[in-house]
Amino acid sequence: MQSIIDREVMFVESWTPNVEKFGKPHYRAIADAIAEDIQAGRLRASDRLPPQRELAVRLELNFTTVARGYVEAQRRGLIESRVGHGTFVAGQPRRSHAAVRPSVVDLTMNVAPEPEDRSLLDRMQAGLQKVAHDLPTLMRYQAFGGTYVQREAACRFLRLRGVEVTADRLLICPGTHVAFQAILQATMQPGETLLCEALTYPGIKAVTGRLGIKLVGVPIDEDGIDPAALEELCREQKPKALYLNPTLLNPTTSTMPEARRLATIEIVRAHGMIIVEDDAYGALLRRPIPAFAALAPDLTYYVVSLSKCVGAGLRIAYLVAPDQRRLWPISGSLRTTTVMASPLTTALSTLWIEDGTASAVIDAIRKETQARQKLLAELLPKGSYVTHPEAFHFWMALPEPWQRSAFAARMRSSDLSIVVSDAFTVAGPPVEAVRISLGGVLSRAEVRSALDFLSHILEHETEVGPGFA
């Protein structure tokens, strides 16, 4: 004879809502039905819901609609997925920021997974309260580029990447875009050529476009830019500088081995160029590869942001020049355009570096990224994408007959957003590929649902996919 508990589990798993009473769209009706049954006591905390495919058959809807319904319910904090066990009614409401989460599962912004650990969140909150004790002071104009104490803390942070720098070569900036703009304004003239990876960070495309600098892409492989192609372009284009995002390249996640970096430095030095290094993701590697700023400090302007490894809302970046003299013209440009970085977030970033909170956040991001990489390997076919074990994004070449525009449109209609290759392509026709992020406000359960849906599209649909209720 079955136990009472077994019979209750069977009853909950046989849950079949009347979605028609809530109207269309059906995916929202599913979430509304879950909310109503929780309110009425028909669903209780920790009750297990039917598998998505089973519920789709029962409701005579397609899988896509039911998957979207579960994602919507997760967004509202009503249910949660447990890897390997199923979907359950949530035991308690999400933390307070859930109410302002976006209504669309947005995979366009390549930002780190947000910390979920309550003790770490409390620690971060305590840091904010501590710096806020001196709020009147932080509301005033502060020292340009950060105080000596703040710049010293930044130097200690960079030493974790193997970059030895003194405070007189470093400026604290309000984000990377203004840092790159100031470096290029100080070192290049309109019409001069800047080389970069053939697929590159869209931000540098925007900055060079505004400054009238010619951007030329260097062919890349799984290890970054091709040295032979770099040598040839240096002879043909006579470039002034080389911009690189050599660690976990956005978008492909390629990471230059040290030998490739040394070969690149040799070519740059031979042609009298400088290097602008964007090390946005370097802190995520447990075993970091030496930065260009460590291998060739005399050639390298180095920019590190806290956006990808601590928090995008801080808007804090550290800019390092090869020497103090070459920092002066950059300082002039930054003074004109930004005056200063936010005193409040500069103070908070400095405190988090000094008390170890920043390191704890980075460690939490690494662990969560690893878990999401396991989901990616589990749910998408091997060989269908390119990524790195410590990256929270991946690059996917689209299978035929998909074209990127049609694929993006299909994903938009299903509350999933992607970035197509056009955003990263420097010249020539873009390849049929997309970049997708696994981070941001998405919970791990939402990532699983999103990847499950993506897998379903790749397996069962073509450009002219089936309609959905």
Short mmCIF file of C-alpha atoms in Angstrom, two decimals:
data_model
loop_
_atom_site.label_atom_id
_atom_site.label_comp_id
_atom_site.label_asym_id
_atom_site.label_seq_id
_atom_site.Cartn_x
_atom_site.Cartn_y
_atom_site.Cartn_z
CA MET A 1 0.00 0.00 0.00
CA GLN A 2 1.30 3.46 -0.90
CA SER A 3 2.01 5.86 1.92
CA ILE A 4 0.06 9.06 2.40
CA ILE A 5 3.17 10.99 1.32
CA ASP A 6 3.42 9.00 -1.90
CA ARG A 7 -0.25 9.64 -2.69
CA GLU A 8 0.23 13.39 -2.05
CA VAL A 9 3.24 13.52 -4.37
CA MET A 10 1.24 11.75 -7.08
CA PHE A 11 -1.63 14.20 -6.58
CA VAL A 12 0.60 17.27 -6.91
CA GLU A 13 2.42 15.87 -9.92
CA SER A 14 -0.95 15.28 -11.60
CA TRP A 15 -1.73 19.00 -11.17
CA THR A 16 -3.61 20.14 -14.29
CA PRO A 17 -4.65 23.81 -14.19
CA ASN A 18 -7.51 25.29 -16.16
CA VAL A 19 -5.42 27.81 -18.08
CA GLU A 20 -8.33 28.90 -20.26
CA LYS A 21 -9.92 30.77 -17.34
CA PHE A 22 -6.94 33.12 -17.25
CA GLY A 23 -6.98 33.87 -20.98
CA LYS A 24 -4.00 34.24 -23.27
CA PRO A 25 -1.06 34.20 -23.53
CA HIS A 26 -1.10 30.68 -22.16
CA TYR A 27 2.38 30.85 -20.62
CA ARG A 28 1.26 33.68 -18.34
CA ALA A 29 -1.91 31.76 -17.58
CA ILE A 30 0.20 28.86 -16.30
CA ALA A 31 2.06 31.19 -13.92
CA ASP A 32 -1.25 32.79 -12.85
CA ALA A 33 -2.69 29.34 -12.13
CA ILE A 34 0.29 28.44 -9.98
CA ALA A 35 -0.07 31.69 -8.05
CA GLU A 36 -3.82 31.14 -7.52
CA ASP A 37 -3.39 27.55 -6.33
CA ILE A 38 -0.66 28.58 -3.90
CA GLN A 39 -2.93 31.30 -2.54
CA ALA A 40 -5.83 28.82 -2.22
CA GLY A 41 -3.66 26.20 -0.51
CA ARG A 42 -3.97 23.69 -3.32
CA LEU A 43 -0.21 23.98 -3.82
CA ARG A 44 2.08 24.15 -0.82
CA ALA A 45 5.76 24.89 -0.25
CA SER A 46 8.00 22.09 -1.56
CA ASP A 47 5.21 20.43 -3.59
CA ARG A 48 6.64 18.98 -6.79
CA LEU A 49 5.05 20.09 -10.05
CA PRO A 50 4.67 17.97 -13.19
CA PRO A 51 7.58 17.82 -15.65
CA GLN A 52 7.19 20.41 -18.38
CA ARG A 53 6.80 17.92 -21.22
CA GLU A 54 4.19 15.94 -19.31
CA LEU A 55 2.17 19.06 -18.50
CA ALA A 56 2.38 20.17 -22.14
CA VAL A 57 0.75 16.90 -23.23
CA ARG A 58 -1.91 17.17 -20.52
CA LEU A 59 -2.83 20.76 -21.43
CA GLU A 60 -2.53 20.14 -25.19
CA LEU A 61 0.01 22.94 -25.47
CA ASN A 62 3.49 22.73 -26.93
CA PHE A 63 6.59 22.43 -24.78
CA THR A 64 7.69 25.99 -25.56
CA THR A 65 4.60 27.48 -23.96
CA VAL A 66 4.85 25.40 -20.79
CA ALA A 67 8.59 26.11 -20.48
CA ARG A 68 7.87 29.83 -20.72
CA GLY A 69 5.15 29.44 -18.10
CA TYR A 70 7.56 27.84 -15.64
CA VAL A 71 10.16 30.54 -16.34
CA GLU A 72 7.53 33.23 -15.67
CA ALA A 73 6.56 31.52 -12.40
CA GLN A 74 10.23 31.34 -11.40
CA ARG A 75 10.62 35.05 -12.19
CA ARG A 76 7.76 35.77 -9.79
CA GLY A 77 9.43 33.67 -7.09
CA LEU A 78 6.61 31.08 -7.08
CA ILE A 79 8.61 27.97 -7.99
CA GLU A 80 12.19 26.75 -8.08
CA SER A 81 14.03 24.02 -9.95
CA ARG A 82 16.35 21.58 -8.21
CA VAL A 83 18.89 19.99 -10.50
CA GLY A 84 18.14 16.30 -10.96
CA HIS A 85 14.95 16.41 -8.85
CA GLY A 86 12.36 18.54 -10.64
CA THR A 87 10.36 21.74 -10.15
CA PHE A 88 8.93 22.63 -6.74
CA VAL A 89 6.74 25.28 -5.17
CA ALA A 90 9.11 27.79 -3.57
CA GLY A 91 9.49 27.52 0.18
CA GLN A 92 9.90 31.26 0.72
CA PRO A 93 9.81 34.46 -1.34
CA ARG A 94 12.84 35.56 -3.27
CA ARG A 95 15.07 38.18 -1.76
CA SER A 96 13.85 41.72 -2.02
CA HIS A 97 15.27 42.56 -5.44
CA ALA A 98 12.99 40.00 -7.10
CA ALA A 99 10.22 42.59 -7.42
CA VAL A 100 12.29 44.68 -9.80
CA ARG A 101 13.62 41.84 -11.93
CA PRO A 102 13.00 42.35 -15.65
CA SER A 103 9.98 40.63 -17.18
CA VAL A 104 12.12 39.26 -20.00
CA VAL A 105 14.80 36.64 -19.44
CA ASP A 106 17.59 38.82 -20.81
CA LEU A 107 20.72 37.03 -21.96
CA THR A 108 22.15 40.05 -23.81
CA MET A 109 24.21 41.71 -21.06
CA ASN A 110 27.35 39.77 -20.34
CA VAL A 111 27.51 40.21 -16.58
CA ALA A 112 28.41 37.82 -13.82
CA PRO A 113 25.89 35.70 -11.91
CA GLU A 114 24.63 37.61 -8.90
CA PRO A 115 25.56 36.30 -5.43
CA GLU A 116 22.82 34.24 -3.77
CA ASP A 117 24.56 33.37 -0.50
CA ARG A 118 22.79 35.23 2.32
CA SER A 119 25.93 35.65 4.43
CA LEU A 120 27.84 37.15 1.51
CA LEU A 121 24.97 39.50 0.69
CA ASP A 122 24.85 40.58 4.34
CA ARG A 123 28.59 41.19 4.23
CA MET A 124 28.23 43.35 1.13
CA GLN A 125 25.37 45.26 2.73
CA ALA A 126 27.47 45.85 5.86
CA GLY A 127 30.19 47.37 3.70
CA LEU A 128 27.73 49.77 2.16
CA GLN A 129 26.45 50.81 5.57
CA LYS A 130 30.02 51.33 6.79
CA VAL A 131 30.99 53.72 4.00
CA ALA A 132 27.63 55.48 4.30
CA HIS A 133 28.54 56.57 7.84
CA ASP A 134 30.63 59.28 6.19
CA LEU A 135 28.03 60.11 3.57
CA PRO A 136 28.35 63.93 3.75
CA THR A 137 32.02 63.64 2.84
CA LEU A 138 31.26 61.30 -0.05
CA MET A 139 28.76 63.80 -1.44
CA ARG A 140 31.57 66.29 -2.06
CA TYR A 141 34.04 66.51 -4.92
CA GLN A 142 36.94 64.14 -4.30
CA ALA A 143 40.52 63.80 -5.46
CA PHE A 144 40.73 63.20 -9.21
CA GLY A 145 41.65 59.62 -10.07
CA GLY A 146 41.15 58.46 -6.48
CA THR A 147 43.02 59.18 -3.26
CA TYR A 148 46.42 57.64 -2.62
CA VAL A 149 44.86 55.10 -0.25
CA GLN A 150 42.26 54.10 -2.85
CA ARG A 151 44.86 53.78 -5.60
CA GLU A 152 47.08 51.70 -3.30
CA ALA A 153 44.15 49.33 -2.69
CA ALA A 154 43.68 49.09 -6.46
CA CYS A 155 47.36 48.23 -6.84
CA ARG A 156 46.96 45.38 -4.34
CA PHE A 157 43.98 44.11 -6.32
CA LEU A 158 46.03 44.14 -9.54
CA ARG A 159 48.90 42.27 -7.91
CA LEU A 160 46.54 39.31 -7.64
CA ARG A 161 46.70 39.30 -11.46
CA GLY A 162 50.48 39.43 -11.34
CA VAL A 163 50.57 43.09 -12.40
CA GLU A 164 53.04 45.06 -10.29
CA VAL A 165 52.17 48.74 -10.39
CA THR A 166 52.63 51.80 -8.23
CA ALA A 167 49.90 54.28 -7.35
CA ASP A 168 51.46 57.07 -9.43
CA ARG A 169 50.77 55.06 -12.63
CA LEU A 170 47.13 54.31 -11.86
CA LEU A 171 43.86 56.21 -12.15
CA ILE A 172 40.39 55.19 -10.94
CA CYS A 173 37.84 55.77 -13.71
CA PRO A 174 34.03 55.58 -13.96
CA GLY A 175 33.99 52.49 -16.19
CA THR A 176 36.04 51.15 -19.08
CA HIS A 177 34.56 53.17 -21.94
CA VAL A 178 35.88 56.47 -20.64
CA ALA A 179 39.22 54.80 -19.87
CA PHE A 180 39.61 53.52 -23.44
CA GLN A 181 38.52 56.85 -24.87
CA ALA A 182 41.06 58.73 -22.76
CA ILE A 183 43.89 56.35 -23.72
CA LEU A 184 43.13 56.55 -27.44
CA GLN A 185 42.70 60.33 -27.37
CA ALA A 186 46.11 60.64 -25.70
CA THR A 187 47.96 58.21 -27.99
CA MET A 188 46.29 58.37 -31.42
CA GLN A 189 45.00 60.83 -34.00
CA PRO A 190 41.84 60.59 -36.11
CA GLY A 191 42.49 58.44 -39.19
CA GLU A 192 45.22 56.36 -37.55
CA THR A 193 44.79 52.59 -37.34
CA LEU A 194 44.05 50.49 -34.27
CA LEU A 195 44.27 46.72 -34.66
CA CYS A 196 42.07 44.37 -32.62
CA GLU A 197 40.66 40.83 -32.66
CA ALA A 198 38.47 40.22 -35.72
CA LEU A 199 35.62 39.59 -33.26
CA THR A 200 35.87 42.21 -30.57
CA TYR A 201 34.13 43.95 -27.68
CA PRO A 202 31.41 46.25 -29.10
CA GLY A 203 32.46 49.04 -26.72
CA ILE A 204 35.79 49.54 -28.48
CA LYS A 205 33.96 49.75 -31.81
CA ALA A 206 31.81 52.54 -30.41
CA VAL A 207 34.77 54.46 -28.97
CA THR A 208 36.90 54.29 -32.12
CA GLY A 209 33.92 55.29 -34.24
CA ARG A 210 33.40 58.40 -32.15
CA LEU A 211 37.12 59.33 -32.28
CA GLY A 212 37.50 58.74 -36.03
CA ILE A 213 40.08 55.98 -35.51
CA LYS A 214 40.28 53.22 -38.12
CA LEU A 215 39.63 49.81 -36.55
CA VAL A 216 41.08 46.76 -38.34
CA GLY A 217 40.44 43.19 -37.22
CA VAL A 218 43.18 40.57 -36.97
CA PRO A 219 42.10 36.98 -37.77
CA ILE A 220 41.73 34.82 -34.66
CA ASP A 221 41.73 31.14 -33.76
CA GLU A 222 41.05 29.26 -30.52
CA ASP A 223 44.15 30.88 -28.96
CA GLY A 224 43.40 34.48 -29.93
CA ILE A 225 44.94 36.59 -32.70
CA ASP A 226 47.08 34.86 -35.31
CA PRO A 227 50.69 36.14 -35.04
CA ALA A 228 51.38 35.65 -38.75
CA ALA A 229 48.29 37.65 -39.68
CA LEU A 230 49.26 40.30 -37.14
CA GLU A 231 52.71 40.63 -38.71
CA GLU A 232 51.23 41.00 -42.18
CA LEU A 233 48.72 43.64 -41.09
CA CYS A 234 51.42 45.59 -39.27
CA ARG A 235 53.39 45.84 -42.53
CA GLU A 236 50.32 46.74 -44.59
CA GLN A 237 48.42 49.08 -42.25
CA LYS A 238 51.22 50.75 -40.26
CA PRO A 239 49.02 50.72 -37.12
CA LYS A 240 49.64 52.83 -34.07
CA ALA A 241 48.30 50.40 -31.48
CA LEU A 242 46.79 47.00 -30.78
CA TYR A 243 43.68 46.57 -28.62
CA LEU A 244 43.29 43.14 -27.01
CA ASN A 245 40.80 41.34 -24.80
CA PRO A 246 43.12 38.34 -24.42
CA THR A 247 41.47 36.51 -21.52
CA LEU A 248 37.98 35.00 -22.04
CA LEU A 249 37.53 37.10 -25.15
CA ASN A 250 34.10 38.64 -25.50
CA PRO A 251 32.47 36.98 -27.45
CA THR A 252 34.31 33.69 -28.18
CA THR A 253 35.92 33.06 -24.72
CA SER A 254 39.29 32.32 -26.39
CA THR A 255 42.21 32.86 -24.00
CA MET A 256 45.72 33.53 -25.26
CA PRO A 257 48.39 31.16 -23.95
CA GLU A 258 51.53 32.80 -22.60
CA ALA A 259 53.60 31.73 -25.62
CA ARG A 260 51.15 33.43 -27.99
CA ARG A 261 51.27 36.57 -25.85
CA LEU A 262 55.07 36.66 -26.00
CA ALA A 263 54.99 36.23 -29.78
CA THR A 264 52.49 39.09 -30.04
CA ILE A 265 54.65 41.34 -27.88
CA GLU A 266 57.66 40.68 -30.09
CA ILE A 267 55.73 41.78 -33.18
CA VAL A 268 54.29 44.87 -31.48
CA ARG A 269 57.71 45.91 -30.24
CA ALA A 270 59.29 45.42 -33.66
CA HIS A 271 56.73 47.75 -35.26
CA GLY A 272 56.92 50.47 -32.61
CA MET A 273 53.32 50.06 -31.46
CA ILE A 274 51.58 50.14 -28.08
CA ILE A 275 49.13 47.66 -26.56
CA VAL A 276 45.78 48.57 -25.00
CA GLU A 277 44.84 45.59 -22.82
CA ASP A 278 41.25 45.03 -21.72
CA ASP A 279 41.49 42.56 -18.85
CA ALA A 280 37.81 42.54 -17.93
CA TYR A 281 37.66 38.81 -17.18
CA GLY A 282 41.17 38.03 -15.97
CA ALA A 283 40.22 37.92 -12.28
CA LEU A 284 37.87 35.00 -12.97
CA LEU A 285 40.68 32.57 -13.77
CA ARG A 286 41.84 30.47 -10.82
CA ARG A 287 45.22 30.10 -12.51
CA PRO A 288 45.69 33.40 -14.34
CA ILE A 289 47.88 33.68 -17.41
CA PRO A 290 50.32 36.61 -17.13
CA ALA A 291 48.73 39.81 -18.40
CA PHE A 292 50.39 41.81 -21.17
CA ALA A 293 50.89 44.51 -18.52
CA ALA A 294 53.06 42.03 -16.61
CA LEU A 295 54.92 40.69 -19.65
CA ALA A 296 55.50 44.06 -21.37
CA PRO A 297 54.73 46.89 -18.92
CA ASP A 298 56.64 49.43 -21.03
CA LEU A 299 54.27 48.90 -23.99
CA THR A 300 50.95 48.31 -22.31
CA TYR A 301 48.07 50.54 -21.24
CA TYR A 302 46.11 48.27 -18.94
CA VAL A 303 42.42 48.57 -18.04
CA VAL A 304 40.66 46.42 -15.44
CA SER A 305 36.98 46.81 -14.61
CA LEU A 306 35.16 45.51 -11.55
CA SER A 307 32.01 45.11 -13.67
CA LYS A 308 32.60 41.49 -14.70
CA CYS A 309 34.09 40.18 -11.47
CA VAL A 310 32.45 42.13 -8.61
CA GLY A 311 29.48 44.22 -9.78
CA ALA A 312 28.57 46.21 -12.89
CA GLY A 313 26.73 48.85 -10.87
CA LEU A 314 29.97 49.97 -9.21
CA ARG A 315 31.12 51.53 -12.51
CA ILE A 316 34.73 51.36 -11.37
CA ALA A 317 37.72 50.68 -13.62
CA TYR A 318 41.46 50.90 -12.96
CA LEU A 319 43.65 52.39 -15.69
CA VAL A 320 47.41 51.80 -15.65
CA ALA A 321 49.87 53.60 -17.95
CA PRO A 322 53.38 52.35 -18.80
CA ASP A 323 54.85 55.21 -16.75
CA GLN A 324 53.78 58.36 -14.94
CA ARG A 325 54.71 60.69 -17.79
CA ARG A 326 52.39 58.88 -20.21
CA LEU A 327 49.60 59.06 -17.63
CA TRP A 328 49.55 62.87 -17.66
CA PRO A 329 47.77 63.42 -21.01
CA ILE A 330 45.26 60.71 -20.10
CA SER A 331 44.56 62.54 -16.85
CA GLY A 332 43.85 65.72 -18.79
CA SER A 333 41.32 63.98 -21.00
CA LEU A 334 39.58 62.31 -18.07
CA ARG A 335 39.39 65.53 -16.07
CA THR A 336 37.60 67.18 -18.99
CA THR A 337 35.06 64.43 -19.60
CA THR A 338 34.36 62.83 -16.20
CA VAL A 339 35.76 65.02 -13.37
CA MET A 340 35.90 61.96 -11.09
CA ALA A 341 34.58 58.48 -10.51
CA SER A 342 31.69 58.19 -8.05
CA PRO A 343 33.11 58.78 -4.55
CA LEU A 344 30.53 56.42 -3.04
CA THR A 345 31.29 53.41 -5.24
CA THR A 346 35.03 54.15 -5.16
CA ALA A 347 34.94 54.07 -1.36
CA LEU A 348 32.84 50.90 -1.37
CA SER A 349 35.13 49.15 -3.87
CA THR A 350 38.18 50.11 -1.82
CA LEU A 351 36.63 48.79 1.39
CA TRP A 352 35.65 45.51 -0.27
CA ILE A 353 39.20 45.05 -1.57
CA GLU A 354 40.71 45.82 1.83
CA ASP A 355 38.39 43.62 3.92
CA GLY A 356 38.33 40.67 1.50
CA THR A 357 34.71 41.04 0.36
CA ALA A 358 35.76 41.56 -3.26
CA SER A 359 37.73 38.30 -3.20
CA ALA A 360 34.75 36.52 -1.64
CA VAL A 361 32.44 37.82 -4.38
CA ILE A 362 34.88 36.73 -7.09
CA ASP A 363 35.09 33.27 -5.53
CA ALA A 364 31.29 33.03 -5.39
CA ILE A 365 31.05 34.02 -9.06
CA ARG A 366 33.62 31.37 -9.99
CA LYS A 367 31.68 28.66 -8.17
CA GLU A 368 28.35 29.65 -9.66
CA THR A 369 29.89 29.92 -13.12
CA GLN A 370 31.23 26.40 -12.76
CA ALA A 371 27.74 25.13 -11.86
CA ARG A 372 26.24 26.90 -14.88
CA GLN A 373 28.91 25.49 -17.15
CA LYS A 374 27.84 22.02 -15.99
CA LEU A 375 24.25 22.83 -16.97
CA LEU A 376 25.48 24.01 -20.36
CA ALA A 377 27.38 20.75 -20.92
CA GLU A 378 24.36 18.74 -19.78
CA LEU A 379 21.69 20.46 -21.87
CA LEU A 380 23.36 21.46 -25.14
CA PRO A 381 24.95 18.98 -27.56
CA LYS A 382 28.72 18.70 -27.35
CA GLY A 383 30.36 20.61 -30.18
CA SER A 384 27.38 22.94 -30.69
CA TYR A 385 29.06 25.84 -28.88
CA VAL A 386 32.44 27.22 -27.76
CA THR A 387 33.17 28.30 -24.20
CA HIS A 388 35.72 28.21 -21.38
CA PRO A 389 35.22 26.44 -18.02
CA GLU A 390 35.53 29.75 -16.16
CA ALA A 391 33.46 31.92 -18.53
CA PHE A 392 29.85 32.91 -17.95
CA HIS A 393 29.15 33.29 -21.67
CA PHE A 394 29.42 31.07 -24.71
CA TRP A 395 29.66 31.43 -28.47
CA MET A 396 27.44 29.35 -30.73
CA ALA A 397 27.69 28.89 -34.49
CA LEU A 398 24.16 28.35 -35.77
CA PRO A 399 23.31 25.09 -37.51
CA GLU A 400 21.90 25.27 -41.02
CA PRO A 401 19.45 26.46 -42.15
CA TRP A 402 19.27 29.00 -39.30
CA GLN A 403 20.35 32.55 -40.03
CA ARG A 404 21.21 34.83 -37.14
CA SER A 405 18.40 37.33 -37.81
CA ALA A 406 15.74 34.63 -37.88
CA PHE A 407 17.21 32.91 -34.85
CA ALA A 408 17.28 36.17 -32.89
CA ALA A 409 13.67 36.86 -33.83
CA ARG A 410 12.61 33.39 -32.72
CA MET A 411 14.37 33.81 -29.39
CA ARG A 412 12.82 37.27 -28.85
CA SER A 413 9.36 35.84 -29.35
CA SER A 414 10.08 33.41 -26.55
CA ASP A 415 11.36 35.95 -23.97
CA LEU A 416 14.97 34.92 -24.57
CA SER A 417 17.38 37.53 -25.94
CA ILE A 418 20.76 36.98 -27.56
CA VAL A 419 23.49 39.05 -29.24
CA VAL A 420 24.19 38.23 -32.87
CA SER A 421 27.66 38.26 -34.38
CA ASP A 422 27.14 41.62 -36.11
CA ALA A 423 27.78 43.42 -32.80
CA PHE A 424 31.30 41.96 -32.56
CA THR A 425 32.40 41.84 -36.21
CA VAL A 426 34.98 44.45 -37.16
CA ALA A 427 34.88 44.07 -40.95
CA GLY A 428 33.46 41.78 -43.60
CA PRO A 429 30.27 39.71 -43.49
CA PRO A 430 29.34 38.51 -39.98
CA VAL A 431 29.28 34.77 -39.41
CA GLU A 432 26.03 33.00 -38.52
CA ALA A 433 26.67 32.90 -34.77
CA VAL A 434 25.45 34.31 -31.46
CA ARG A 435 26.80 35.02 -28.00
CA ILE A 436 24.71 34.06 -24.96
CA SER A 437 25.40 34.94 -21.34
CA LEU A 438 24.76 32.64 -18.39
CA GLY A 439 24.99 35.38 -15.77
CA GLY A 440 23.09 38.45 -14.67
CA VAL A 441 19.89 38.33 -12.62
CA LEU A 442 19.02 34.83 -13.82
CA SER A 443 18.86 32.22 -11.09
CA ARG A 444 20.44 28.84 -11.77
CA ALA A 445 16.96 27.38 -12.22
CA GLU A 446 16.15 30.04 -14.82
CA VAL A 447 19.39 29.30 -16.64
CA ARG A 448 18.40 25.63 -16.76
CA SER A 449 14.97 26.50 -18.18
CA ALA A 450 16.49 28.90 -20.72
CA LEU A 451 19.04 26.34 -21.89
CA ASP A 452 16.39 23.63 -22.01
CA PHE A 453 14.30 25.85 -24.25
CA LEU A 454 17.31 26.66 -26.43
CA SER A 455 18.09 22.96 -26.74
CA HIS A 456 14.50 22.30 -27.78
CA ILE A 457 14.73 24.92 -30.56
CA LEU A 458 18.01 23.52 -31.85
CA GLU A 459 16.68 19.97 -31.86
CA HIS A 460 13.12 20.44 -33.11
CA GLU A 461 12.84 23.69 -35.03
CA THR A 462 14.18 25.27 -38.19
CA GLU A 463 13.92 28.89 -39.35
CA VAL A 464 10.22 28.44 -39.96
CA GLY A 465 9.46 26.97 -36.55
CA PRO A 466 6.12 25.75 -35.33
CA GLY A 467 3.63 28.25 -33.97
CA PHE A 468 3.02 28.33 -30.25
CA ALA A 469 -0.05 28.98 -28.16
#
